[in-house]
Amino acid sequence: GDGPPDGENQQVVLTLAPSGKRVTYVVLSPTGTGTDHVLLIDHLVEQIHRMEPSQQFDILVCTSDGVRQWPDDGTFVAASSAEKIRAYDVARSIRPAGDGPLDDVVPVIRRLQPDILWLFAAGNLTREALDPIAEAVRENRAVINMVKVEASGDDDWLRQWTRLHDGVVSFIGPAVARS
């Protein structure tokens, strides 16, 4: 008969988890005081913990020694309980170090093409430093979120920048001393 064209009735729209399928966590500047560093890493661990088993992820650490990637084969790993536990160990092994040039992380991000990018930063950031990172994921329209240790400056531009990339920025204060 005069049915719909082949395949039309088989069209299926799949929506991914709101946080995307492939997630790259980037620790941009693991500097600052010990408490700032611990706070930043705790937030990284928390974000990994929240991942769905259907997602995949990797971690990039940008320091003065260059860019370190986990897993070191340059791929994403499934967000299974076992891989999350390995990632927590990796996150907790990140030590405060001098800022690495953010340019070093751009080609790695461009190769990975994640659906969502989480940037974790303790140091000062500029739009000039962040724009190449955004450009690296522009083609696949990745969402860019940021967790930043609160700076004393005007960070309204950072809120606008992440919003422009469909993301959010969370400012975390210096850790409160525990008694």
Tab-separated table of C-alpha atoms in Angstrom:
chain	number	residue	atom	x	y	z
A	1	GLY	CA	0.000	0.000	0.000
A	2	ASP	CA	0.813	3.628	0.357
A	3	GLY	CA	2.707	3.318	3.663
A	4	PRO	CA	5.371	5.752	4.911
A	5	PRO	CA	8.766	5.659	3.176
A	6	ASP	CA	11.109	2.896	4.300
A	7	GLY	CA	12.632	3.542	7.693
A	8	GLU	CA	10.388	6.450	8.650
A	9	ASN	CA	8.369	4.421	11.130
A	10	GLN	CA	11.592	3.080	12.602
A	11	GLN	CA	13.025	6.446	13.522
A	12	VAL	CA	14.088	6.451	17.164
A	13	VAL	CA	15.384	9.438	19.097
A	14	LEU	CA	17.746	8.563	21.921
A	15	THR	CA	18.410	11.151	24.586
A	16	LEU	CA	21.606	10.779	26.531
A	17	ALA	CA	21.923	11.435	30.223
A	18	PRO	CA	21.901	15.197	30.788
A	19	SER	CA	25.594	15.147	31.587
A	20	GLY	CA	26.525	13.514	28.268
A	21	LYS	CA	27.983	10.145	27.364
A	22	ARG	CA	31.733	10.925	27.253
A	23	VAL	CA	33.047	13.127	30.057
A	24	THR	CA	36.530	14.598	30.386
A	25	TYR	CA	37.600	15.983	33.765
A	26	VAL	CA	40.429	18.507	33.478
A	27	VAL	CA	42.380	19.660	36.532
A	28	LEU	CA	43.736	22.903	35.084
A	29	SER	CA	45.750	24.333	37.905
A	30	PRO	CA	46.244	22.128	40.930
A	31	THR	CA	47.960	24.948	42.777
A	32	GLY	CA	47.057	26.936	45.820
A	33	THR	CA	47.174	26.162	49.492
A	34	GLY	CA	46.782	22.629	50.753
A	35	THR	CA	43.172	23.193	51.810
A	36	ASP	CA	42.196	24.661	48.410
A	37	HIS	CA	43.763	21.681	46.687
A	38	VAL	CA	41.986	19.145	48.912
A	39	LEU	CA	38.663	20.923	48.355
A	40	LEU	CA	39.122	20.887	44.571
A	41	ILE	CA	40.028	17.188	44.530
A	42	ASP	CA	37.045	16.368	46.787
A	43	HIS	CA	34.769	18.037	44.220
A	44	LEU	CA	36.409	16.072	41.395
A	45	VAL	CA	35.807	12.814	43.286
A	46	GLU	CA	32.183	13.835	43.944
A	47	GLN	CA	31.531	14.531	40.240
A	48	ILE	CA	32.991	11.148	39.266
A	49	HIS	CA	30.881	9.492	41.966
A	50	ARG	CA	27.695	10.970	40.438
A	51	MET	CA	28.312	9.452	36.996
A	52	GLU	CA	25.885	6.944	35.497
A	53	PRO	CA	27.219	3.479	34.566
A	54	SER	CA	26.303	4.200	30.908
A	55	GLN	CA	28.791	7.082	30.797
A	56	GLN	CA	32.501	6.971	29.978
A	57	PHE	CA	35.183	9.293	31.337
A	58	ASP	CA	38.835	10.226	31.603
A	59	ILE	CA	40.944	12.646	33.641
A	60	LEU	CA	43.519	15.175	32.413
A	61	VAL	CA	45.898	16.946	34.790
A	62	CYS	CA	47.693	20.036	33.475
A	63	THR	CA	50.780	21.025	35.485
A	64	SER	CA	54.211	22.530	34.874
A	65	ASP	CA	55.348	18.943	34.126
A	66	GLY	CA	52.935	18.735	31.192
A	67	VAL	CA	49.591	16.983	30.711
A	68	ARG	CA	48.996	13.649	32.424
A	69	GLN	CA	46.066	11.567	31.198
A	70	TRP	CA	44.235	8.738	32.923
A	71	PRO	CA	43.720	6.136	31.690
A	72	ASP	CA	47.160	6.401	30.115
A	73	ASP	CA	46.138	4.605	26.910
A	74	GLY	CA	44.388	7.804	25.866
A	75	THR	CA	40.839	6.442	25.873
A	76	PHE	CA	37.691	6.786	27.963
A	77	VAL	CA	36.731	4.151	30.569
A	78	ALA	CA	33.230	3.058	31.526
A	79	ALA	CA	31.899	4.655	34.715
A	80	SER	CA	31.633	1.305	36.477
A	81	SER	CA	32.159	1.050	40.231
A	82	ALA	CA	35.612	-0.486	39.707
A	83	GLU	CA	36.781	2.266	37.336
A	84	LYS	CA	35.365	4.993	39.596
A	85	ILE	CA	37.380	3.579	42.515
A	86	ARG	CA	40.525	3.624	40.339
A	87	ALA	CA	39.717	7.229	39.359
A	88	TYR	CA	39.323	8.273	43.022
A	89	ASP	CA	42.854	6.963	43.641
A	90	VAL	CA	44.147	8.870	40.611
A	91	ALA	CA	42.400	12.072	41.760
A	92	ARG	CA	43.768	11.762	45.282
A	93	SER	CA	47.276	11.205	43.897
A	94	ILE	CA	47.241	14.626	42.176
A	95	ARG	CA	49.680	16.863	44.004
A	96	PRO	CA	49.772	20.664	43.983
A	97	ALA	CA	52.209	21.751	41.281
A	98	GLY	CA	52.981	24.816	39.232
A	99	ASP	CA	50.438	25.820	36.613
A	100	GLY	CA	50.986	24.177	33.273
A	101	PRO	CA	50.463	26.119	30.082
A	102	LEU	CA	46.795	25.519	29.274
A	103	ASP	CA	47.737	25.341	25.582
A	104	ASP	CA	49.223	21.894	26.298
A	105	VAL	CA	45.811	20.446	27.171
A	106	VAL	CA	44.027	21.799	24.054
A	107	PRO	CA	45.253	19.187	21.511
A	108	VAL	CA	44.416	16.374	23.951
A	109	ILE	CA	40.867	17.686	24.407
A	110	ARG	CA	40.531	18.162	20.632
A	111	ARG	CA	41.499	14.505	20.078
A	112	LEU	CA	39.135	13.196	22.782
A	113	GLN	CA	36.051	15.201	21.674
A	114	PRO	CA	34.096	14.717	24.935
A	115	ASP	CA	30.382	15.515	25.189
A	116	ILE	CA	30.990	17.319	28.451
A	117	LEU	CA	34.069	18.947	29.880
A	118	TRP	CA	34.527	19.626	33.601
A	119	LEU	CA	37.285	22.136	34.358
A	120	PHE	CA	38.680	22.222	37.903
A	121	ALA	CA	40.829	25.241	38.726
A	122	ALA	CA	42.445	26.766	41.780
A	123	GLY	CA	44.553	29.398	40.027
A	124	ASN	CA	43.628	32.573	38.191
A	125	LEU	CA	42.045	32.080	34.786
A	126	THR	CA	41.610	34.371	31.811
A	127	ARG	CA	39.228	34.282	28.880
A	128	GLU	CA	42.286	34.210	26.582
A	129	ALA	CA	43.462	31.000	28.242
A	130	LEU	CA	40.024	29.337	28.244
A	131	ASP	CA	38.821	30.212	24.733
A	132	PRO	CA	41.171	27.724	22.976
A	133	ILE	CA	39.758	24.962	25.210
A	134	ALA	CA	36.221	25.897	24.158
A	135	GLU	CA	37.318	26.040	20.517
A	136	ALA	CA	38.714	22.495	20.816
A	137	VAL	CA	35.216	21.104	21.525
A	138	ARG	CA	33.167	23.535	19.444
A	139	GLU	CA	32.475	21.063	16.624
A	140	ASN	CA	30.701	18.557	18.871
A	141	ARG	CA	29.117	21.330	20.985
A	142	ALA	CA	30.394	19.994	24.294
A	143	VAL	CA	28.970	21.415	27.495
A	144	ILE	CA	31.675	23.059	29.610
A	145	ASN	CA	31.264	23.177	33.395
A	146	MET	CA	33.730	24.558	35.895
A	147	VAL	CA	34.546	24.140	39.556
A	148	LYS	CA	36.732	26.978	40.772
A	149	VAL	CA	38.287	27.778	44.119
A	150	GLU	CA	36.859	31.197	44.832
A	151	ALA	CA	39.096	34.039	43.806
A	152	SER	CA	38.974	37.536	45.232
A	153	GLY	CA	38.497	39.090	41.804
A	154	ASP	CA	35.447	39.697	39.629
A	155	ASP	CA	34.370	36.315	38.290
A	156	ASP	CA	31.151	37.418	36.543
A	157	TRP	CA	32.883	36.897	33.189
A	158	LEU	CA	33.472	33.248	34.200
A	159	ARG	CA	29.756	32.744	34.849
A	160	GLN	CA	28.989	34.258	31.443
A	161	TRP	CA	31.692	32.199	29.732
A	162	THR	CA	30.404	28.869	31.101
A	163	ARG	CA	26.789	29.855	30.336
A	164	LEU	CA	27.864	30.578	26.749
A	165	HIS	CA	29.009	26.932	26.610
A	166	ASP	CA	25.744	25.632	28.137
A	167	GLY	CA	27.495	24.936	31.432
A	168	VAL	CA	27.654	26.235	34.964
A	169	VAL	CA	30.451	27.387	37.225
A	170	SER	CA	30.557	26.442	40.895
A	171	PHE	CA	32.685	28.572	43.179
A	172	ILE	CA	33.985	26.750	46.215
A	173	GLY	CA	35.351	28.606	49.199
A	174	PRO	CA	38.551	27.879	51.067
A	175	ALA	CA	38.204	24.792	53.217
A	176	VAL	CA	37.072	25.439	56.771
A	177	ALA	CA	39.599	24.155	59.280
A	178	ARG	CA	38.253	21.018	60.945
A	179	SER	CA	38.762	20.666	64.693
